[in-house]
Structures are given as C-alpha cells and as structure tokens.
mmCIF file of C-alpha atoms in Angstrom:
data_model
loop_
_atom_site.group_PDB
_atom_site.id
_atom_site.type_symbol
_atom_site.label_atom_id
_atom_site.label_comp_id
_atom_site.label_asym_id
_atom_site.label_seq_id
_atom_site.Cartn_x
_atom_site.Cartn_y
_atom_site.Cartn_z
ATOM 1 C CA MET P 1 8.441 36.880 -31.723
ATOM 2 C CA GLY P 2 5.620 34.382 -31.322
ATOM 3 C CA VAL P 3 8.024 31.688 -30.089
ATOM 4 C CA GLU P 4 9.543 34.056 -27.539
ATOM 5 C CA ILE P 5 6.099 34.976 -26.232
ATOM 6 C CA MET P 6 5.217 31.298 -25.934
ATOM 7 C CA PHE P 7 8.367 30.469 -23.960
ATOM 8 C CA ASP P 8 7.815 33.515 -21.762
ATOM 9 C CA PHE P 9 4.258 32.362 -21.097
ATOM 10 C CA PHE P 10 5.373 28.863 -20.065
ATOM 11 C CA ALA P 11 8.245 30.266 -18.031
ATOM 12 C CA ARG P 12 5.815 32.291 -15.944
ATOM 13 C CA LEU P 13 3.003 29.707 -15.662
ATOM 14 C CA ALA P 14 4.644 26.269 -15.565
ATOM 15 C CA PRO P 15 6.700 26.654 -12.344
ATOM 16 C CA GLY P 16 3.676 27.498 -10.199
ATOM 17 C CA LEU P 17 1.636 24.689 -11.730
ATOM 18 C CA ALA P 18 4.538 22.286 -11.212
ATOM 19 C CA LEU P 19 4.749 23.203 -7.541
ATOM 20 C CA VAL P 20 0.992 22.771 -7.009
ATOM 21 C CA ALA P 21 0.944 19.439 -8.835
ATOM 22 C CA GLY P 22 3.997 18.280 -6.892
ATOM 23 C CA LEU P 23 2.434 19.141 -3.546
ATOM 24 C CA ILE P 24 -0.792 17.341 -4.487
ATOM 25 C CA ALA P 25 1.237 14.313 -5.593
ATOM 26 C CA VAL P 26 3.125 14.143 -2.296
ATOM 27 C CA VAL P 27 -0.087 14.397 -0.289
ATOM 28 C CA PHE P 28 -1.784 11.725 -2.403
ATOM 29 C CA VAL P 29 1.046 9.216 -2.041
ATOM 30 C CA GLY P 30 1.764 10.043 1.599
ATOM 31 C CA ALA P 31 -1.779 9.974 2.967
ATOM 32 C CA PRO P 32 -2.907 6.369 2.281
ATOM 33 C CA GLY P 33 -0.558 4.676 4.761
ATOM 34 C CA PRO P 34 -1.383 6.733 7.869
ATOM 35 C CA GLY P 35 -4.987 7.203 6.718
ATOM 36 C CA TYR P 36 -5.582 3.457 6.472
ATOM 37 C CA LYS P 37 -3.758 2.780 9.740
ATOM 38 C CA PHE P 38 -6.051 5.135 11.641
ATOM 39 C CA ASP P 39 -9.229 3.986 9.818
ATOM 40 C CA ILE P 40 -9.618 7.277 7.946
ATOM 41 C CA ILE P 41 -8.992 6.090 4.395
ATOM 42 C CA PRO P 42 -10.435 2.771 3.112
ATOM 43 C CA LEU P 43 -8.016 0.371 1.447
ATOM 44 C CA GLY P 44 -9.496 0.801 -2.030
ATOM 45 C CA THR P 45 -9.412 4.574 -1.729
ATOM 46 C CA GLY P 46 -5.798 4.383 -0.625
ATOM 47 C CA PHE P 47 -4.784 2.545 -3.790
ATOM 48 C CA GLN P 48 -6.691 5.077 -5.891
ATOM 49 C CA LEU P 49 -4.854 7.920 -4.177
ATOM 50 C CA LEU P 50 -1.529 6.268 -4.973
ATOM 51 C CA ARG P 51 -2.521 6.019 -8.625
ATOM 52 C CA TYR P 52 -3.644 9.633 -8.818
ATOM 53 C CA GLY P 53 -0.546 10.687 -6.899
ATOM 54 C CA ALA P 54 1.596 9.110 -9.601
ATOM 55 C CA TYR P 55 -0.381 10.964 -12.277
ATOM 56 C CA PHE P 56 0.066 14.284 -10.485
ATOM 57 C CA GLY P 57 3.740 13.431 -10.006
ATOM 58 C CA LEU P 58 4.186 12.911 -13.725
ATOM 59 C CA ALA P 59 2.401 16.184 -14.393
ATOM 60 C CA ALA P 60 4.601 17.986 -11.873
ATOM 61 C CA GLY P 61 7.727 16.524 -13.424
ATOM 62 C CA GLY P 62 6.665 17.521 -16.922
ATOM 63 C CA LEU P 63 5.630 21.026 -15.905
ATOM 64 C CA GLY P 64 8.799 21.467 -13.897
ATOM 65 C CA ALA P 65 10.935 20.423 -16.844
ATOM 66 C CA ILE P 66 9.012 22.793 -19.134
ATOM 67 C CA GLY P 67 9.415 25.615 -16.631
ATOM 68 C CA ILE P 68 13.157 25.051 -16.367
ATOM 69 C CA LEU P 69 13.590 24.885 -20.145
ATOM 70 C CA ALA P 70 11.469 27.984 -20.702
ATOM 71 C CA ARG P 71 13.419 29.864 -18.029
ATOM 72 C CA LEU P 72 16.709 28.968 -19.691
ATOM 73 C CA ILE P 73 15.412 30.205 -23.034
ATOM 74 C CA SER P 74 13.425 33.284 -22.022
ATOM 75 C CA GLY P 75 15.161 34.239 -18.796
ATOM 76 C CA HIS P 76 11.797 34.659 -17.060
ATOM 77 C CA GLY P 77 9.923 32.589 -14.504
ATOM 78 C CA ALA P 78 10.596 31.184 -11.056
ATOM 79 C CA LEU P 79 13.327 28.609 -11.534
ATOM 80 C CA SER P 80 13.186 27.536 -7.884
ATOM 81 C CA LEU P 81 9.465 26.695 -8.110
ATOM 82 C CA ALA P 82 10.045 24.647 -11.236
ATOM 83 C CA LEU P 83 12.884 22.746 -9.580
ATOM 84 C CA ILE P 84 10.854 22.058 -6.420
ATOM 85 C CA GLY P 85 7.882 20.884 -8.483
ATOM 86 C CA LEU P 86 10.140 18.625 -10.540
ATOM 87 C CA VAL P 87 11.736 17.090 -7.437
ATOM 88 C CA LEU P 88 8.399 16.554 -5.681
ATOM 89 C CA GLY P 89 6.918 14.987 -8.793
ATOM 90 C CA LEU P 90 9.846 12.629 -9.284
ATOM 91 C CA ALA P 91 9.760 11.681 -5.591
ATOM 92 C CA ALA P 92 6.059 10.844 -5.759
ATOM 93 C CA VAL P 93 6.434 8.773 -8.914
ATOM 94 C CA GLY P 94 9.469 7.010 -7.471
ATOM 95 C CA PHE P 95 7.580 6.153 -4.285
ATOM 96 C CA VAL P 96 4.667 4.632 -6.199
ATOM 97 C CA GLU P 97 6.972 2.744 -8.575
ATOM 98 C CA ASN P 98 8.908 1.278 -5.638
ATOM 99 C CA PHE P 99 5.619 0.262 -4.022
ATOM 100 C CA ARG P 100 4.509 -1.364 -7.296
ATOM 101 C CA ARG P 101 7.774 -3.281 -7.631
ATOM 102 C CA GLN P 102 7.507 -4.621 -4.081
ATOM 103 C CA ALA P 103 3.909 -5.685 -4.679
ATOM 104 C CA ALA P 104 4.840 -7.398 -7.952
ATOM 105 C CA ALA P 105 7.548 -9.410 -6.179
ATOM 106 C CA VAL P 106 5.016 -11.370 -4.087
ATOM 107 C CA PRO P 107 1.959 -13.431 -5.065
ATOM 108 C CA PRO P 108 -1.265 -11.361 -5.325
ATOM 109 C CA ILE P 109 -2.928 -13.231 -2.461
ATOM 110 C CA HIS P 110 -4.234 -12.208 0.948
ATOM 111 C CA ASP P 111 -4.848 -15.720 2.320
ATOM 112 C CA ILE P 112 -1.685 -16.261 4.353
ATOM 113 C CA THR P 113 -1.860 -18.810 7.159
ATOM 114 C CA THR P 114 0.589 -20.574 9.455
ATOM 115 C CA ASP P 115 -1.023 -23.934 8.641
ATOM 116 C CA THR P 116 -2.226 -24.463 5.075
ATOM 117 C CA GLU P 117 -3.696 -27.912 5.805
ATOM 118 C CA ASN P 118 -5.587 -27.073 9.004
ATOM 119 C CA PRO P 119 -5.737 -23.259 9.059
ATOM 120 C CA PRO P 120 -6.889 -21.396 12.199
ATOM 121 C CA GLN P 121 -10.460 -20.168 11.819
ATOM 122 C CA PHE P 122 -11.694 -16.638 12.467
ATOM 123 C CA VAL P 123 -14.315 -16.445 15.221
ATOM 124 C CA ALA P 124 -14.417 -13.127 17.071
ATOM 125 C CA ALA P 125 -13.000 -11.330 14.047
ATOM 126 C CA ILE P 126 -15.956 -12.206 11.801
ATOM 127 C CA PRO P 127 -18.392 -9.614 13.261
ATOM 128 C CA ALA P 128 -15.640 -7.009 13.224
ATOM 129 C CA ARG P 129 -14.871 -7.782 9.577
ATOM 130 C CA GLU P 130 -18.539 -7.522 8.645
ATOM 131 C CA ALA P 131 -18.840 -4.184 10.444
ATOM 132 C CA PHE P 132 -15.738 -2.934 8.616
ATOM 133 C CA GLY P 133 -17.104 -4.110 5.288
ATOM 134 C CA ALA P 134 -14.257 -6.485 4.467
ATOM 135 C CA ALA P 135 -14.578 -7.762 0.904
ATOM 136 C CA ASN P 136 -12.494 -10.917 1.337
ATOM 137 C CA PRO P 137 -14.081 -14.076 2.793
ATOM 138 C CA PRO P 138 -13.010 -15.043 6.331
ATOM 139 C CA GLU P 139 -12.533 -18.689 5.344
ATOM 140 C CA TYR P 140 -9.201 -19.912 4.018
ATOM 141 C CA VAL P 141 -9.595 -20.518 0.283
ATOM 142 C CA GLY P 142 -6.297 -22.244 -0.371
ATOM 143 C CA ASP P 143 -7.717 -24.518 -3.066
ATOM 144 C CA GLN P 144 -8.840 -21.620 -5.234
ATOM 145 C CA PRO P 145 -6.569 -20.603 -8.134
ATOM 146 C CA GLU P 146 -4.073 -17.819 -7.604
ATOM 147 C CA PRO P 147 -5.039 -14.629 -9.486
ATOM 148 C CA GLY P 148 -3.401 -14.545 -12.880
ATOM 149 C CA GLU P 149 -2.431 -17.310 -15.266
ATOM 150 C CA THR P 150 0.043 -19.034 -12.939
ATOM 151 C CA GLY P 151 -1.668 -22.424 -12.740
ATOM 152 C CA ARG P 152 -1.097 -22.521 -8.973
ATOM 153 C CA THR P 153 -3.579 -22.594 -6.140
ATOM 154 C CA ILE P 154 -3.421 -19.991 -3.394
ATOM 155 C CA ARG P 155 -1.982 -22.651 -1.075
ATOM 156 C CA GLU P 156 0.757 -23.501 -3.572
ATOM 157 C CA ALA P 157 1.548 -19.816 -4.096
ATOM 158 C CA GLN P 158 1.969 -19.283 -0.366
ATOM 159 C CA LEU P 159 4.127 -22.376 0.101
ATOM 160 C CA ALA P 160 6.317 -21.334 -2.837
ATOM 161 C CA HIS P 161 6.889 -17.782 -1.601
ATOM 162 C CA TYR P 162 6.508 -17.731 2.197
ATOM 163 C CA THR P 163 8.842 -20.633 2.846
ATOM 164 C CA ASP P 164 9.721 -19.585 6.403
ATOM 165 C CA LEU P 165 6.119 -19.246 7.620
ATOM 166 C CA GLY P 166 4.674 -22.034 9.755
ATOM 167 C CA SER P 167 3.235 -23.056 13.093
ATOM 168 C CA VAL P 168 5.224 -22.583 16.295
ATOM 169 C CA PHE P 169 5.231 -25.476 18.757
ATOM 170 C CA ILE P 170 5.990 -24.571 22.371
ATOM 171 C CA ASP P 171 6.979 -27.179 24.948
ATOM 172 C CA ALA P 172 5.079 -25.613 27.833
ATOM 173 C CA ASP P 173 1.808 -25.798 29.711
ATOM 174 C CA PRO P 174 -0.993 -24.513 27.427
ATOM 175 C CA GLY P 175 -2.099 -21.953 30.003
ATOM 176 C CA VAL P 176 1.421 -20.615 30.402
ATOM 177 C CA ALA P 177 1.933 -20.478 26.624
ATOM 178 C CA PHE P 178 -1.396 -18.705 26.125
ATOM 179 C CA ALA P 179 -0.527 -16.117 28.769
ATOM 180 C CA ALA P 180 2.830 -15.517 27.081
ATOM 181 C CA VAL P 181 1.104 -14.976 23.737
ATOM 182 C CA LEU P 182 -1.326 -12.485 25.285
ATOM 183 C CA GLY P 183 1.608 -10.646 26.823
ATOM 184 C CA THR P 184 3.295 -10.419 23.443
ATOM 185 C CA VAL P 185 0.089 -9.088 21.872
ATOM 186 C CA GLU P 186 -0.099 -6.404 24.546
ATOM 187 C CA ASP P 187 3.581 -5.487 24.199
ATOM 188 C CA MET P 188 3.180 -5.042 20.444
ATOM 189 C CA GLY P 189 0.117 -2.837 20.852
ATOM 190 C CA TRP P 190 -2.200 -5.075 18.828
ATOM 191 C CA GLU P 191 -5.950 -4.812 19.180
ATOM 192 C CA LEU P 192 -7.276 -7.916 20.969
ATOM 193 C CA LEU P 193 -10.872 -8.799 20.075
ATOM 194 C CA GLU P 194 -11.158 -11.819 22.358
ATOM 195 C CA ALA P 195 -9.078 -13.955 24.701
ATOM 196 C CA ASN P 196 -10.736 -17.343 25.206
ATOM 197 C CA THR P 197 -8.550 -19.182 27.685
ATOM 198 C CA GLY P 198 -10.677 -22.334 27.642
ATOM 199 C CA GLU P 199 -10.297 -22.766 23.874
ATOM 200 C CA GLY P 200 -6.808 -21.280 23.759
ATOM 201 C CA ARG P 201 -8.005 -18.808 21.169
ATOM 202 C CA GLY P 202 -7.410 -15.107 20.893
#
C-alpha cells in the first residue's frame, strides 16, 4: 500500500513540477540572445542563464519521466503535463549542449582581426567600450598565450582556425572605397560610432 501511495503522490505532483521547470528552462535558454542584442542582459548574465536553463531542463526531464512512469503504474496524474515538461526540458538541454559543442569547436579567443601583424586600432570605440564596462582590453594581444594548455599564442590560434579571414584590398580611389564601406554599414544596420573621412577610419 505504501508503494502505491508513493506512486500516486508522484503521479499527481511531478507533471505540474515538470511543466513549470520546463517553462523556466525554455525562458532561461531563450532570453540571453535577444536580451544581449538589445542591451538588456549582460554577456556574463546570459551565460549564467544558459547554465541554469540546462539545470532546469534536466530537472524538467527527470520530473517528466517520473510523472510518466508514475502515471503508468498508478493510473493517476496529468500525463500530458508530464510529456510537455519532458519535451521542454529535453529541448532546453539540447539547445545548450549544441551551443556548447559549437563553442568548443573554435578557439576560446575574442581577439579576431583582419591583420594579425598590423591590426586596426580602436579609437572611437574605446569610450563606448568603457561606458559599457567591457572586460577585454581594446588592444590586440596576439602574442599572449591562448587560454588552455595549447602552447599557441592568440595570433597562432586565429591563423590556425580562421584561415579565410584577412584584409580586403580594393583597386579604387580611397574616397570612393570609404563611401562604399559606409554604404554597406548602413545597409546592414550596424551602429556607426564615427566616420573619419580624412583618416579613412570608421
């Protein structure tokens, strides 16, 4: 009798908890992208939300599985809620795992430049970065070691992975080329901090 009561208890409780945990997981893994894009969620907070979203997803999956099993044994409980919670949990965990796999496939560096020997320097972006609280230095630090025990520098890591990235040389008047670049920036909807025609810098 005690076992039946236990299964009945889980059959009634687990599905609702699975659904709640699944919904929280989906929100946690879905919010960082748009939130960071619109300057609502800081980058570090976004990664934390992904981590917690995976935890809630695992909880939703476990609770959903328990709810389904208890329903099959006791005949009580909301099977649909358990199934939805299970699916949402698995989707959240799958999203985070796919994100982790993509991140692991590239070097853990942020210093990517079109010219590793004479990299373009930030000028107008420096005050904006300081106001935003950017943690990374604005200078290119290609000679520093790549994070991890790889034995490579950041420059070597970039050259090994981003083999198709480099400078573009245009056979045109500098003023015409600069105007074309500004037009492309506008067409793509990028935020332009400065357009210095005299220095050819934007």
